[in-house]
Short mmCIF file of C-alpha atoms in Angstrom, two decimals:
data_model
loop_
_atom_site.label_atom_id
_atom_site.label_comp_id
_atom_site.label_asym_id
_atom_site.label_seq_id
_atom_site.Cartn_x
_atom_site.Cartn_y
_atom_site.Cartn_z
CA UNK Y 1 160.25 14.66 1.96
CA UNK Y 2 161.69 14.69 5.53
CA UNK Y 3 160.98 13.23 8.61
CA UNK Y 4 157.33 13.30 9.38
CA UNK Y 5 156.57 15.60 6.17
CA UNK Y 6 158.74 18.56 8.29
CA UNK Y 7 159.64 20.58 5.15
CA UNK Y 8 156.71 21.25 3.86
CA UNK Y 9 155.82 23.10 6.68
CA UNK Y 10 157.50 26.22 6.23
CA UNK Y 11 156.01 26.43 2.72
CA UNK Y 12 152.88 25.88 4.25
CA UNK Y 13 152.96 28.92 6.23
CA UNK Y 14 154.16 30.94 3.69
CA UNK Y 15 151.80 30.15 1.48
CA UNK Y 16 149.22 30.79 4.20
CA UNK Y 17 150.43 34.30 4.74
CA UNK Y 18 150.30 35.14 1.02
CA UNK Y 19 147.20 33.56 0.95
CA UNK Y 20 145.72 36.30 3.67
CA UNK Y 21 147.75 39.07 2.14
CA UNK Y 22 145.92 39.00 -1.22
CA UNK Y 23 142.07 38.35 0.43
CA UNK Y 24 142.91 41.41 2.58
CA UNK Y 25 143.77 43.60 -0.76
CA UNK Y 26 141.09 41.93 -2.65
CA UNK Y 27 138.83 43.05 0.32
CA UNK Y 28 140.18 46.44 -0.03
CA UNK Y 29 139.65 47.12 -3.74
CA UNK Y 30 135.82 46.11 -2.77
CA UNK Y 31 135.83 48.76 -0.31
CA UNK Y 32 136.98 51.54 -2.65
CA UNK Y 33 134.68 50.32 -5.60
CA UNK Y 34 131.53 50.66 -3.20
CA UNK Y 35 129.30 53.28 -3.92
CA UNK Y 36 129.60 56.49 -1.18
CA UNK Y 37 126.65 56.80 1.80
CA UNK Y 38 123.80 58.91 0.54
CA UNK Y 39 121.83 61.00 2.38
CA UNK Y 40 118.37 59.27 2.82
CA UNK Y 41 115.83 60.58 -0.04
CA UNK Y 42 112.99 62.59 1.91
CA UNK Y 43 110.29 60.94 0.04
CA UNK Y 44 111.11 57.52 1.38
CA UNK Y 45 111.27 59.20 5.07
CA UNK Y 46 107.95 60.40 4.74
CA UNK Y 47 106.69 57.09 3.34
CA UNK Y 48 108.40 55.59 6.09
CA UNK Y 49 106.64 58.15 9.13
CA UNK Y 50 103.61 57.37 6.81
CA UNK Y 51 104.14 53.34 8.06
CA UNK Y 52 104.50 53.93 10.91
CA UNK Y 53 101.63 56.02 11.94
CA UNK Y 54 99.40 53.31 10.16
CA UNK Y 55 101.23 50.63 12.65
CA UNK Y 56 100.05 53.21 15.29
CA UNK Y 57 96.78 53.19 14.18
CA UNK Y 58 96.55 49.83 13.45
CA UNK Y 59 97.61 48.86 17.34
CA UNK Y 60 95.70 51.13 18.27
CA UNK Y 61 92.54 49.52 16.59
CA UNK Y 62 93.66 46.28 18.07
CA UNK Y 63 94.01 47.09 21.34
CA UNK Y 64 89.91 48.84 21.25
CA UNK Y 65 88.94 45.38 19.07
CA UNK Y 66 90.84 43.73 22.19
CA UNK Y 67 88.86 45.44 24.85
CA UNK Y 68 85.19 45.24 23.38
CA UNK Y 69 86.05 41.51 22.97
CA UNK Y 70 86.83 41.04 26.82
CA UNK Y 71 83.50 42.98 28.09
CA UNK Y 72 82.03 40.89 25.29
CA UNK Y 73 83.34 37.88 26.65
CA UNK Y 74 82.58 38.96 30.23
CA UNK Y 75 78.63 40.00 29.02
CA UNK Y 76 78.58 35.99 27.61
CA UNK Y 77 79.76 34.39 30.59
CA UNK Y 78 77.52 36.32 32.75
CA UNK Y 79 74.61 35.20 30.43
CA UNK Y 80 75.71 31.63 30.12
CA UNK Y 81 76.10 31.48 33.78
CA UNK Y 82 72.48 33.00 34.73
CA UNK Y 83 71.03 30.71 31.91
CA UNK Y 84 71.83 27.22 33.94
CA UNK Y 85 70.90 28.70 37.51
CA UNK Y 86 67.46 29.87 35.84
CA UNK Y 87 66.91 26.19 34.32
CA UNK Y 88 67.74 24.65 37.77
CA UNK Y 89 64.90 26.66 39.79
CA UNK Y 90 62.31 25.94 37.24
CA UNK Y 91 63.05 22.44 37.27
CA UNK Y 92 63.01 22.45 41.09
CA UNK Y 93 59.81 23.91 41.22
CA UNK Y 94 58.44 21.25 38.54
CA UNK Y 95 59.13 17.90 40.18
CA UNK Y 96 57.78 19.67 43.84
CA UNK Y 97 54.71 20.37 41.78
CA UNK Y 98 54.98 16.57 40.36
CA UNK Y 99 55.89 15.09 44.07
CA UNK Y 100 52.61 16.99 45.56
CA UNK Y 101 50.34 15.58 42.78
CA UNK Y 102 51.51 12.09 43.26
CA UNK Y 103 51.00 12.39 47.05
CA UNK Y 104 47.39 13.37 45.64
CA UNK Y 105 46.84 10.49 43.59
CA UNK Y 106 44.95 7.49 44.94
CA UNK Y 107 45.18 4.71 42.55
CA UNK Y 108 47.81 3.06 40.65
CA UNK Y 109 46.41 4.48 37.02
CA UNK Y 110 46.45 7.91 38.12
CA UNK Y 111 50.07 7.48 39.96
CA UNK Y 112 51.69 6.29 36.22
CA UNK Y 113 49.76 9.12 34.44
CA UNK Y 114 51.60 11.54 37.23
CA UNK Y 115 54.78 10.04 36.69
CA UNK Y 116 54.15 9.72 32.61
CA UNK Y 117 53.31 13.50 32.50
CA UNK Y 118 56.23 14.60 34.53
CA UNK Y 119 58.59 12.62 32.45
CA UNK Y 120 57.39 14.30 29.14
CA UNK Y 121 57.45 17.39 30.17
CA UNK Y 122 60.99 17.27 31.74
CA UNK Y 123 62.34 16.10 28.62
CA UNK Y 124 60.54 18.86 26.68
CA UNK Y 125 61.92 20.65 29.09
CA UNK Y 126 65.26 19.76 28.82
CA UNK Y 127 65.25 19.80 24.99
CA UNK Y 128 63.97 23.47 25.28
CA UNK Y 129 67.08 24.05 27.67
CA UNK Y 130 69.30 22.70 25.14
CA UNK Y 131 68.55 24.67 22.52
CA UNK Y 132 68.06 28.30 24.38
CA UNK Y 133 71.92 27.20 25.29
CA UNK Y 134 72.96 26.53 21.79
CA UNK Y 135 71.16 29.93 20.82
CA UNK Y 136 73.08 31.60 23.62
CA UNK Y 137 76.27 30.27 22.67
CA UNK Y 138 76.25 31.22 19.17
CA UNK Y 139 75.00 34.56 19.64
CA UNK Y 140 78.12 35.02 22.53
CA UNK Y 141 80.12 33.64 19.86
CA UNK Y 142 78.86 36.42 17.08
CA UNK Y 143 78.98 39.10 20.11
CA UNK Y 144 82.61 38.23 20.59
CA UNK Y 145 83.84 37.84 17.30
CA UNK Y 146 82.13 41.09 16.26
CA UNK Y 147 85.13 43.41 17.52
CA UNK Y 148 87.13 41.81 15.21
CA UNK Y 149 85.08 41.49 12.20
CA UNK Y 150 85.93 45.18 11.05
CA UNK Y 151 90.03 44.67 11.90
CA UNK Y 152 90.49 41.80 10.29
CA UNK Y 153 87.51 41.27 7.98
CA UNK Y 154 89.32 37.78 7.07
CA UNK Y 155 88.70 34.86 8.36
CA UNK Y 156 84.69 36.01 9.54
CA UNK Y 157 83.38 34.81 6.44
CA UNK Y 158 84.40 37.28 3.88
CA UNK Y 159 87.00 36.59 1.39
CA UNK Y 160 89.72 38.37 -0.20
CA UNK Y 161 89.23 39.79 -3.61
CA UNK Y 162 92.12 39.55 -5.64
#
């Protein structure tokens, strides 16, 4: 054995080199068994121009879906914005009409009956808000999903047939 194992290293390397020698012919039999380059076959060309007109057409689709869903979005915001502003005025012009018939009222009784009546109707009122702004909402919602609904019809409630 040597000092420090020394001898062997020669054989080592030798048998390192042999080693890489016989991967490299191994490698080069592989390389003459492999079948020659073909020429492409024209029918798969055409299906593949075929693709990739229908990825044309399919961006394209997505990019007019993409569009009608921003002036969608824009048409909802513009109506949920108006819808607050409208609710705001009316209910202004309620509790001025409730403050002038209080200053009208001369007794207690009638005062509480004022006040009573106001109250009712600005919940009623309120409630009625509420749900005109749920209706909005989910008719923005269908508005802006509907550019979608005939790219990708799944998802928007209709299922996959298989």
């Amino acid at each position: 054995m040597g000092v420090n194992g020394r001898w062997l290293e020669p054989l080592g390397s030798r048998l390192h080199v042999a080693l890489h020698k016989f991967r490299r012919r191994r490698f080069a039999a592989h390389l003459e068994r492999a079948a020659p380059a073909r020429a492409p076959h024209p029918r798969r060309i055409s299906t593949t121009f075929k693709s990739f007109e229908d990825v044309q057409k399919l961006g394209k689709s997505q990019i007019e879906a993409a569009t009608a869903f921003a002036a969608a979005v824009w048409r909802g915001v513009q109506q949920i914005a108006a819808e607050p502003s409208t609710y705001a005025k009316r209910s202004i012009e309620d509790g001025s009409a409730a403050t002038t018939r209080l200053m009208g009222v001369t007794n207690l009784d009638g005062a509480v009956k004022v006040q009573a009546e106001y109250a009712r109707t600005t919940l009623a009122g309120m409630m009625a808000q509420a749900g005109r702004m749920n209706a909005l909402v989910m008719a923005v919602g269908k508005d802006v999903a509907e550019p979608f609904r005939a790219v990708m019809p799944i998802g928007f409630g209709e299922t996959r047939s298989r």
